């Protein structure tokens, strides 16, 4: 019940934010006028407030004015080592995204906590999940598979306390901390089952941990 309550709150907040952006977030970020931002003042969800939101919007405006996809924020000349998608380094891409995201002037210090990075010893669960959505193609509309610069074989399995608990029970993980090293250890173990698509097991591990209370 508690988990459902959290998900319902997140959904409601997301719908509210979508409405504030006229249900067209990309268009709003790219084409908004200064006065359009006033209606976002006062927005707050848990630790994410209007200061953070306004910086996020300024970054997306900057990026999408110069690029058609967010893919280049992760995979670009600084992180791509070869033309082979299987050669790309996810850890490097995540660090690159963090540096790029906070490259604008006057970054609010409080906003830094809302983007994870391997160099901050974070497991980067949300970013790894986002990359899974964009890179994998499960042919069922969950993972879209629209980014082709990196191969699914290089994805890092998203990990949190629930996934880690289940993984330890199955002998897939030995590390106690839930950090990037744990995510990499789990991913390397999952590659023994499917070296081409280790992140696909995220569905089962997370569901057992949260929904089934395994």
PDB file of C-alpha atoms in Angstrom:
ATOM      1  CA  UNK A   1       0.000   0.000   0.000  1.00  0.00           C
ATOM      2  CA  UNK A   2       2.821   2.368   0.900  1.00  0.00           C
ATOM      3  CA  UNK A   3       4.616   1.676  -2.403  1.00  0.00           C
ATOM      4  CA  UNK A   4       1.407   2.256  -4.339  1.00  0.00           C
ATOM      5  CA  UNK A   5       0.866   5.525  -2.460  1.00  0.00           C
ATOM      6  CA  UNK A   6       4.319   6.741  -3.482  1.00  0.00           C
ATOM      7  CA  UNK A   7       3.762   5.771  -7.129  1.00  0.00           C
ATOM      8  CA  UNK A   8       0.356   7.489  -7.146  1.00  0.00           C
ATOM      9  CA  UNK A   9       1.888  10.687  -5.739  1.00  0.00           C
ATOM     10  CA  UNK A  10       4.630  10.650  -8.375  1.00  0.00           C
ATOM     11  CA  UNK A  11       2.084  10.117 -11.151  1.00  0.00           C
ATOM     12  CA  UNK A  12      -0.085  12.966  -9.875  1.00  0.00           C
ATOM     13  CA  UNK A  13       2.903  15.316  -9.634  1.00  0.00           C
ATOM     14  CA  UNK A  14       4.011  14.328 -13.145  1.00  0.00           C
ATOM     15  CA  UNK A  15       0.544  15.036 -14.532  1.00  0.00           C
ATOM     16  CA  UNK A  16       0.475  18.399 -12.762  1.00  0.00           C
ATOM     17  CA  UNK A  17       3.846  19.342 -14.233  1.00  0.00           C
ATOM     18  CA  UNK A  18       2.729  18.211 -17.689  1.00  0.00           C
ATOM     19  CA  UNK A  19      -0.320  20.452 -17.389  1.00  0.00           C
ATOM     20  CA  UNK A  20       1.843  23.392 -16.339  1.00  0.00           C
ATOM     21  CA  UNK A  21       3.840  22.787 -19.525  1.00  0.00           C
ATOM     22  CA  UNK A  22       0.657  22.699 -21.618  1.00  0.00           C
ATOM     23  CA  UNK A  23       1.083  18.924 -22.056  1.00  0.00           C
ATOM     24  CA  UNK A  24       3.980  19.577 -24.438  1.00  0.00           C
ATOM     25  CA  UNK A  25       7.176  19.506 -22.321  1.00  0.00           C
ATOM     26  CA  UNK A  26       9.647  19.488 -25.218  1.00  0.00           C
ATOM     27  CA  UNK A  27       7.982  22.441 -26.898  1.00  0.00           C
ATOM     28  CA  UNK A  28       7.729  24.256 -23.569  1.00  0.00           C
ATOM     29  CA  UNK A  29      11.427  23.750 -22.758  1.00  0.00           C
ATOM     30  CA  UNK A  30      12.586  24.922 -26.181  1.00  0.00           C
ATOM     31  CA  UNK A  31      10.148  27.733 -26.920  1.00  0.00           C
ATOM     32  CA  UNK A  32       9.046  29.154 -23.576  1.00  0.00           C
ATOM     33  CA  UNK A  33       9.192  32.865 -22.841  1.00  0.00           C
ATOM     34  CA  UNK A  34      10.375  34.268 -19.533  1.00  0.00           C
ATOM     35  CA  UNK A  35       6.831  34.932 -18.342  1.00  0.00           C
ATOM     36  CA  UNK A  36       5.869  31.306 -19.020  1.00  0.00           C
ATOM     37  CA  UNK A  37       8.165  30.213 -16.188  1.00  0.00           C
ATOM     38  CA  UNK A  38       6.173  32.086 -13.570  1.00  0.00           C
ATOM     39  CA  UNK A  39       3.504  29.387 -13.414  1.00  0.00           C
ATOM     40  CA  UNK A  40       6.169  26.875 -12.396  1.00  0.00           C
ATOM     41  CA  UNK A  41       7.094  28.813  -9.263  1.00  0.00           C
ATOM     42  CA  UNK A  42       6.081  26.958  -6.157  1.00  0.00           C
ATOM     43  CA  UNK A  43       6.313  23.509  -7.767  1.00  0.00           C
ATOM     44  CA  UNK A  44       7.697  20.949  -5.331  1.00  0.00           C
ATOM     45  CA  UNK A  45       7.931  17.180  -5.185  1.00  0.00           C
ATOM     46  CA  UNK A  46       9.800  15.784  -2.202  1.00  0.00           C
ATOM     47  CA  UNK A  47      13.315  17.345  -2.427  1.00  0.00           C
ATOM     48  CA  UNK A  48      12.875  18.621  -5.999  1.00  0.00           C
ATOM     49  CA  UNK A  49      11.608  22.207  -6.060  1.00  0.00           C
ATOM     50  CA  UNK A  50      11.096  25.088  -8.463  1.00  0.00           C
ATOM     51  CA  UNK A  51      14.764  26.135  -8.316  1.00  0.00           C
ATOM     52  CA  UNK A  52      15.768  22.694  -9.556  1.00  0.00           C
ATOM     53  CA  UNK A  53      12.990  22.624 -12.144  1.00  0.00           C
ATOM     54  CA  UNK A  54      13.958  25.973 -13.642  1.00  0.00           C
ATOM     55  CA  UNK A  55      17.580  24.870 -14.035  1.00  0.00           C
ATOM     56  CA  UNK A  56      16.494  21.599 -15.655  1.00  0.00           C
ATOM     57  CA  UNK A  57      14.387  23.546 -18.136  1.00  0.00           C
ATOM     58  CA  UNK A  58      17.254  25.927 -18.917  1.00  0.00           C
ATOM     59  CA  UNK A  59      19.513  22.950 -19.638  1.00  0.00           C
ATOM     60  CA  UNK A  60      16.959  21.259 -21.903  1.00  0.00           C
ATOM     61  CA  UNK A  61      16.428  24.511 -23.772  1.00  0.00           C
ATOM     62  CA  UNK A  62      20.184  24.836 -24.266  1.00  0.00           C
ATOM     63  CA  UNK A  63      20.619  21.208 -25.348  1.00  0.00           C
ATOM     64  CA  UNK A  64      17.607  20.854 -27.637  1.00  0.00           C
ATOM     65  CA  UNK A  65      18.384  24.143 -29.332  1.00  0.00           C
ATOM     66  CA  UNK A  66      21.615  22.544 -30.517  1.00  0.00           C
ATOM     67  CA  UNK A  67      20.772  18.821 -30.699  1.00  0.00           C
ATOM     68  CA  UNK A  68      17.763  16.785 -31.754  1.00  0.00           C
ATOM     69  CA  UNK A  69      18.260  14.022 -29.192  1.00  0.00           C
ATOM     70  CA  UNK A  70      19.480  13.674 -25.622  1.00  0.00           C
ATOM     71  CA  UNK A  71      21.600  10.760 -26.827  1.00  0.00           C
ATOM     72  CA  UNK A  72      24.459  13.132 -27.661  1.00  0.00           C
ATOM     73  CA  UNK A  73      24.514  14.326 -24.045  1.00  0.00           C
ATOM     74  CA  UNK A  74      25.699  10.847 -23.068  1.00  0.00           C
ATOM     75  CA  UNK A  75      27.487   9.597 -26.164  1.00  0.00           C
ATOM     76  CA  UNK A  76      29.644  12.121 -27.993  1.00  0.00           C
ATOM     77  CA  UNK A  77      33.220  12.832 -29.011  1.00  0.00           C
ATOM     78  CA  UNK A  78      34.340  12.696 -25.361  1.00  0.00           C
ATOM     79  CA  UNK A  79      32.915   9.243 -24.682  1.00  0.00           C
ATOM     80  CA  UNK A  80      32.720   7.374 -27.996  1.00  0.00           C
ATOM     81  CA  UNK A  81      35.892   5.357 -28.469  1.00  0.00           C
ATOM     82  CA  UNK A  82      34.968   3.704 -31.760  1.00  0.00           C
ATOM     83  CA  UNK A  83      32.168   3.315 -34.269  1.00  0.00           C
ATOM     84  CA  UNK A  84      31.213  -0.025 -32.726  1.00  0.00           C
ATOM     85  CA  UNK A  85      28.237   0.338 -30.339  1.00  0.00           C
ATOM     86  CA  UNK A  86      29.536  -2.609 -28.312  1.00  0.00           C
ATOM     87  CA  UNK A  87      32.691  -0.653 -27.430  1.00  0.00           C
ATOM     88  CA  UNK A  88      31.012   2.220 -25.596  1.00  0.00           C
ATOM     89  CA  UNK A  89      31.738   2.779 -21.918  1.00  0.00           C
ATOM     90  CA  UNK A  90      28.609   3.473 -19.877  1.00  0.00           C
ATOM     91  CA  UNK A  91      30.459   4.753 -16.816  1.00  0.00           C
ATOM     92  CA  UNK A  92      32.278   7.336 -18.922  1.00  0.00           C
ATOM     93  CA  UNK A  93      28.998   8.349 -20.559  1.00  0.00           C
ATOM     94  CA  UNK A  94      27.297   8.866 -17.184  1.00  0.00           C
ATOM     95  CA  UNK A  95      30.139  11.047 -15.911  1.00  0.00           C
ATOM     96  CA  UNK A  96      30.106  12.991 -19.156  1.00  0.00           C
ATOM     97  CA  UNK A  97      26.377  13.608 -18.838  1.00  0.00           C
ATOM     98  CA  UNK A  98      26.802  14.924 -15.291  1.00  0.00           C
ATOM     99  CA  UNK A  99      29.530  17.370 -16.322  1.00  0.00           C
ATOM    100  CA  UNK A 100      27.602  18.505 -19.371  1.00  0.00           C
ATOM    101  CA  UNK A 101      24.307  18.881 -17.498  1.00  0.00           C
ATOM    102  CA  UNK A 102      25.925  21.223 -14.996  1.00  0.00           C
ATOM    103  CA  UNK A 103      28.037  23.140 -17.515  1.00  0.00           C
ATOM    104  CA  UNK A 104      25.724  26.159 -17.683  1.00  0.00           C
ATOM    105  CA  UNK A 105      26.412  29.313 -15.697  1.00  0.00           C
ATOM    106  CA  UNK A 106      24.913  29.899 -12.252  1.00  0.00           C
ATOM    107  CA  UNK A 107      24.134  26.285 -11.413  1.00  0.00           C
ATOM    108  CA  UNK A 108      22.193  26.187  -8.118  1.00  0.00           C
ATOM    109  CA  UNK A 109      24.288  24.258  -5.624  1.00  0.00           C
ATOM    110  CA  UNK A 110      21.199  22.465  -4.301  1.00  0.00           C
ATOM    111  CA  UNK A 111      20.406  21.086  -7.772  1.00  0.00           C
ATOM    112  CA  UNK A 112      23.647  19.093  -8.001  1.00  0.00           C
ATOM    113  CA  UNK A 113      22.156  16.338  -5.845  1.00  0.00           C
ATOM    114  CA  UNK A 114      19.466  15.545  -8.409  1.00  0.00           C
ATOM    115  CA  UNK A 115      21.816  14.087 -11.035  1.00  0.00           C
ATOM    116  CA  UNK A 116      23.881  11.033 -10.139  1.00  0.00           C
ATOM    117  CA  UNK A 117      27.338  10.137 -11.447  1.00  0.00           C
ATOM    118  CA  UNK A 118      29.733   7.210 -11.035  1.00  0.00           C
ATOM    119  CA  UNK A 119      32.449   9.610  -9.875  1.00  0.00           C
ATOM    120  CA  UNK A 120      30.154  10.452  -6.943  1.00  0.00           C
ATOM    121  CA  UNK A 121      30.057   6.737  -6.099  1.00  0.00           C
ATOM    122  CA  UNK A 122      26.387   6.535  -7.011  1.00  0.00           C
ATOM    123  CA  UNK A 123      24.693   3.434  -8.397  1.00  0.00           C
ATOM    124  CA  UNK A 124      23.026   5.782 -10.922  1.00  0.00           C
ATOM    125  CA  UNK A 125      19.838   3.720 -10.811  1.00  0.00           C
ATOM    126  CA  UNK A 126      17.578   6.241 -12.562  1.00  0.00           C
ATOM    127  CA  UNK A 127      20.073   7.075 -15.304  1.00  0.00           C
ATOM    128  CA  UNK A 128      20.843   3.405 -15.961  1.00  0.00           C
ATOM    129  CA  UNK A 129      17.111   2.749 -16.132  1.00  0.00           C
ATOM    130  CA  UNK A 130      16.711   5.618 -18.580  1.00  0.00           C
ATOM    131  CA  UNK A 131      19.497   4.221 -20.761  1.00  0.00           C
ATOM    132  CA  UNK A 132      17.789   0.825 -20.607  1.00  0.00           C
ATOM    133  CA  UNK A 133      14.559   2.366 -21.883  1.00  0.00           C
ATOM    134  CA  UNK A 134      16.289   4.191 -24.724  1.00  0.00           C
ATOM    135  CA  UNK A 135      18.781   1.502 -25.826  1.00  0.00           C
ATOM    136  CA  UNK A 136      16.972  -1.830 -25.340  1.00  0.00           C
ATOM    137  CA  UNK A 137      14.118  -2.833 -27.604  1.00  0.00           C
ATOM    138  CA  UNK A 138      11.854  -5.385 -25.955  1.00  0.00           C
ATOM    139  CA  UNK A 139       9.293  -5.167 -28.803  1.00  0.00           C
ATOM    140  CA  UNK A 140       6.572  -4.572 -26.206  1.00  0.00           C
ATOM    141  CA  UNK A 141       6.785  -0.803 -25.800  1.00  0.00           C
ATOM    142  CA  UNK A 142       8.489  -0.821 -22.401  1.00  0.00           C
ATOM    143  CA  UNK A 143      12.031  -0.297 -23.651  1.00  0.00           C
ATOM    144  CA  UNK A 144      11.983   1.767 -26.835  1.00  0.00           C
ATOM    145  CA  UNK A 145      15.335   0.919 -28.437  1.00  0.00           C
ATOM    146  CA  UNK A 146      15.640   4.220 -30.303  1.00  0.00           C
ATOM    147  CA  UNK A 147      19.276   4.943 -29.409  1.00  0.00           C
ATOM    148  CA  UNK A 148      21.749   3.025 -31.553  1.00  0.00           C
ATOM    149  CA  UNK A 149      25.096   4.494 -30.475  1.00  0.00           C
ATOM    150  CA  UNK A 150      25.481   1.959 -27.678  1.00  0.00           C
ATOM    151  CA  UNK A 151      24.702  -1.748 -27.604  1.00  0.00           C
ATOM    152  CA  UNK A 152      22.353  -3.335 -25.013  1.00  0.00           C
ATOM    153  CA  UNK A 153      25.277  -5.609 -24.149  1.00  0.00           C
ATOM    154  CA  UNK A 154      27.033  -2.667 -22.507  1.00  0.00           C
ATOM    155  CA  UNK A 155      24.147  -1.476 -20.376  1.00  0.00           C
ATOM    156  CA  UNK A 156      24.486  -1.558 -16.589  1.00  0.00           C
ATOM    157  CA  UNK A 157      21.597  -3.202 -14.767  1.00  0.00           C
ATOM    158  CA  UNK A 158      19.764  -0.639 -12.601  1.00  0.00           C
ATOM    159  CA  UNK A 159      20.146  -1.490  -8.926  1.00  0.00           C
ATOM    160  CA  UNK A 160      18.517  -0.353  -5.693  1.00  0.00           C
ATOM    161  CA  UNK A 161      17.986  -1.928  -2.275  1.00  0.00           C
ATOM    162  CA  UNK A 162      15.195  -4.177  -3.591  1.00  0.00           C
ATOM    163  CA  UNK A 163      17.153  -5.474  -6.595  1.00  0.00           C
ATOM    164  CA  UNK A 164      20.277  -5.915  -4.473  1.00  0.00           C
ATOM    165  CA  UNK A 165      18.396  -7.915  -1.826  1.00  0.00           C
ATOM    166  CA  UNK A 166      16.946 -10.320  -4.396  1.00  0.00           C
ATOM    167  CA  UNK A 167      20.279 -10.602  -6.229  1.00  0.00           C
ATOM    168  CA  UNK A 168      22.058 -11.605  -3.009  1.00  0.00           C
ATOM    169  CA  UNK A 169      19.433 -14.242  -2.245  1.00  0.00           C
ATOM    170  CA  UNK A 170      20.013 -15.764  -5.680  1.00  0.00           C
ATOM    171  CA  UNK A 171      23.801 -15.601  -5.296  1.00  0.00           C
ATOM    172  CA  UNK A 172      24.130 -13.031  -8.068  1.00  0.00           C
ATOM    173  CA  UNK A 173      25.719 -10.344  -5.888  1.00  0.00           C
ATOM    174  CA  UNK A 174      28.204 -10.405  -3.010  1.00  0.00           C
ATOM    175  CA  UNK A 175      28.847  -6.711  -2.409  1.00  0.00           C
ATOM    176  CA  UNK A 176      27.033  -5.229   0.610  1.00  0.00           C
ATOM    177  CA  UNK A 177      26.953  -1.602  -0.516  1.00  0.00           C
ATOM    178  CA  UNK A 178      24.405  -0.545  -3.129  1.00  0.00           C
ATOM    179  CA  UNK A 179      26.698   1.498  -5.355  1.00  0.00           C
ATOM    180  CA  UNK A 180      28.112   1.463  -8.867  1.00  0.00           C
ATOM    181  CA  UNK A 181      30.519  -1.366  -8.038  1.00  0.00           C
ATOM    182  CA  UNK A 182      27.541  -3.455  -6.958  1.00  0.00           C
ATOM    183  CA  UNK A 183      25.694  -2.578 -10.176  1.00  0.00           C
ATOM    184  CA  UNK A 184      28.707  -3.599 -12.223  1.00  0.00           C
ATOM    185  CA  UNK A 185      29.175  -6.839 -10.275  1.00  0.00           C
ATOM    186  CA  UNK A 186      25.536  -7.757 -10.767  1.00  0.00           C
ATOM    187  CA  UNK A 187      25.691  -6.890 -14.470  1.00  0.00           C
ATOM    188  CA  UNK A 188      28.798  -8.996 -15.003  1.00  0.00           C
ATOM    189  CA  UNK A 189      27.027 -11.931 -13.324  1.00  0.00           C
ATOM    190  CA  UNK A 190      23.927 -11.446 -15.489  1.00  0.00           C
ATOM    191  CA  UNK A 191      26.121 -11.444 -18.619  1.00  0.00           C
ATOM    192  CA  UNK A 192      26.780 -15.127 -17.894  1.00  0.00           C
ATOM    193  CA  UNK A 193      23.089 -15.732 -18.667  1.00  0.00           C
ATOM    194  CA  UNK A 194      22.874 -13.351 -21.630  1.00  0.00           C
ATOM    195  CA  UNK A 195      25.996 -11.482 -22.642  1.00  0.00           C
ATOM    196  CA  UNK A 196      24.091  -9.518 -25.272  1.00  0.00           C
ATOM    197  CA  UNK A 197      21.355  -8.196 -22.996  1.00  0.00           C
ATOM    198  CA  UNK A 198      22.149  -8.395 -19.261  1.00  0.00           C
ATOM    199  CA  UNK A 199      19.889  -5.488 -18.255  1.00  0.00           C
ATOM    200  CA  UNK A 200      16.737  -7.367 -19.262  1.00  0.00           C
ATOM    201  CA  UNK A 201      16.793  -9.196 -15.926  1.00  0.00           C
ATOM    202  CA  UNK A 202      16.064  -5.921 -14.150  1.00  0.00           C
ATOM    203  CA  UNK A 203      12.316  -6.545 -14.610  1.00  0.00           C
ATOM    204  CA  UNK A 204      12.324  -9.835 -12.706  1.00  0.00           C
ATOM    205  CA  UNK A 205      14.701  -8.759  -9.940  1.00  0.00           C
ATOM    206  CA  UNK A 206      12.866  -5.507  -9.220  1.00  0.00           C
ATOM    207  CA  UNK A 207       9.429  -7.128  -9.320  1.00  0.00           C
ATOM    208  CA  UNK A 208      10.456  -9.850  -6.882  1.00  0.00           C
ATOM    209  CA  UNK A 209      11.908  -7.252  -4.545  1.00  0.00           C
ATOM    210  CA  UNK A 210       9.070  -4.725  -4.535  1.00  0.00           C
ATOM    211  CA  UNK A 211       5.872  -6.427  -5.621  1.00  0.00           C
ATOM    212  CA  UNK A 212       6.490  -9.911  -4.275  1.00  0.00           C
ATOM    213  CA  UNK A 213       8.435  -8.787  -1.175  1.00  0.00           C
ATOM    214  CA  UNK A 214      10.943 -11.548  -1.940  1.00  0.00           C
TER     215      UNK A 214
END
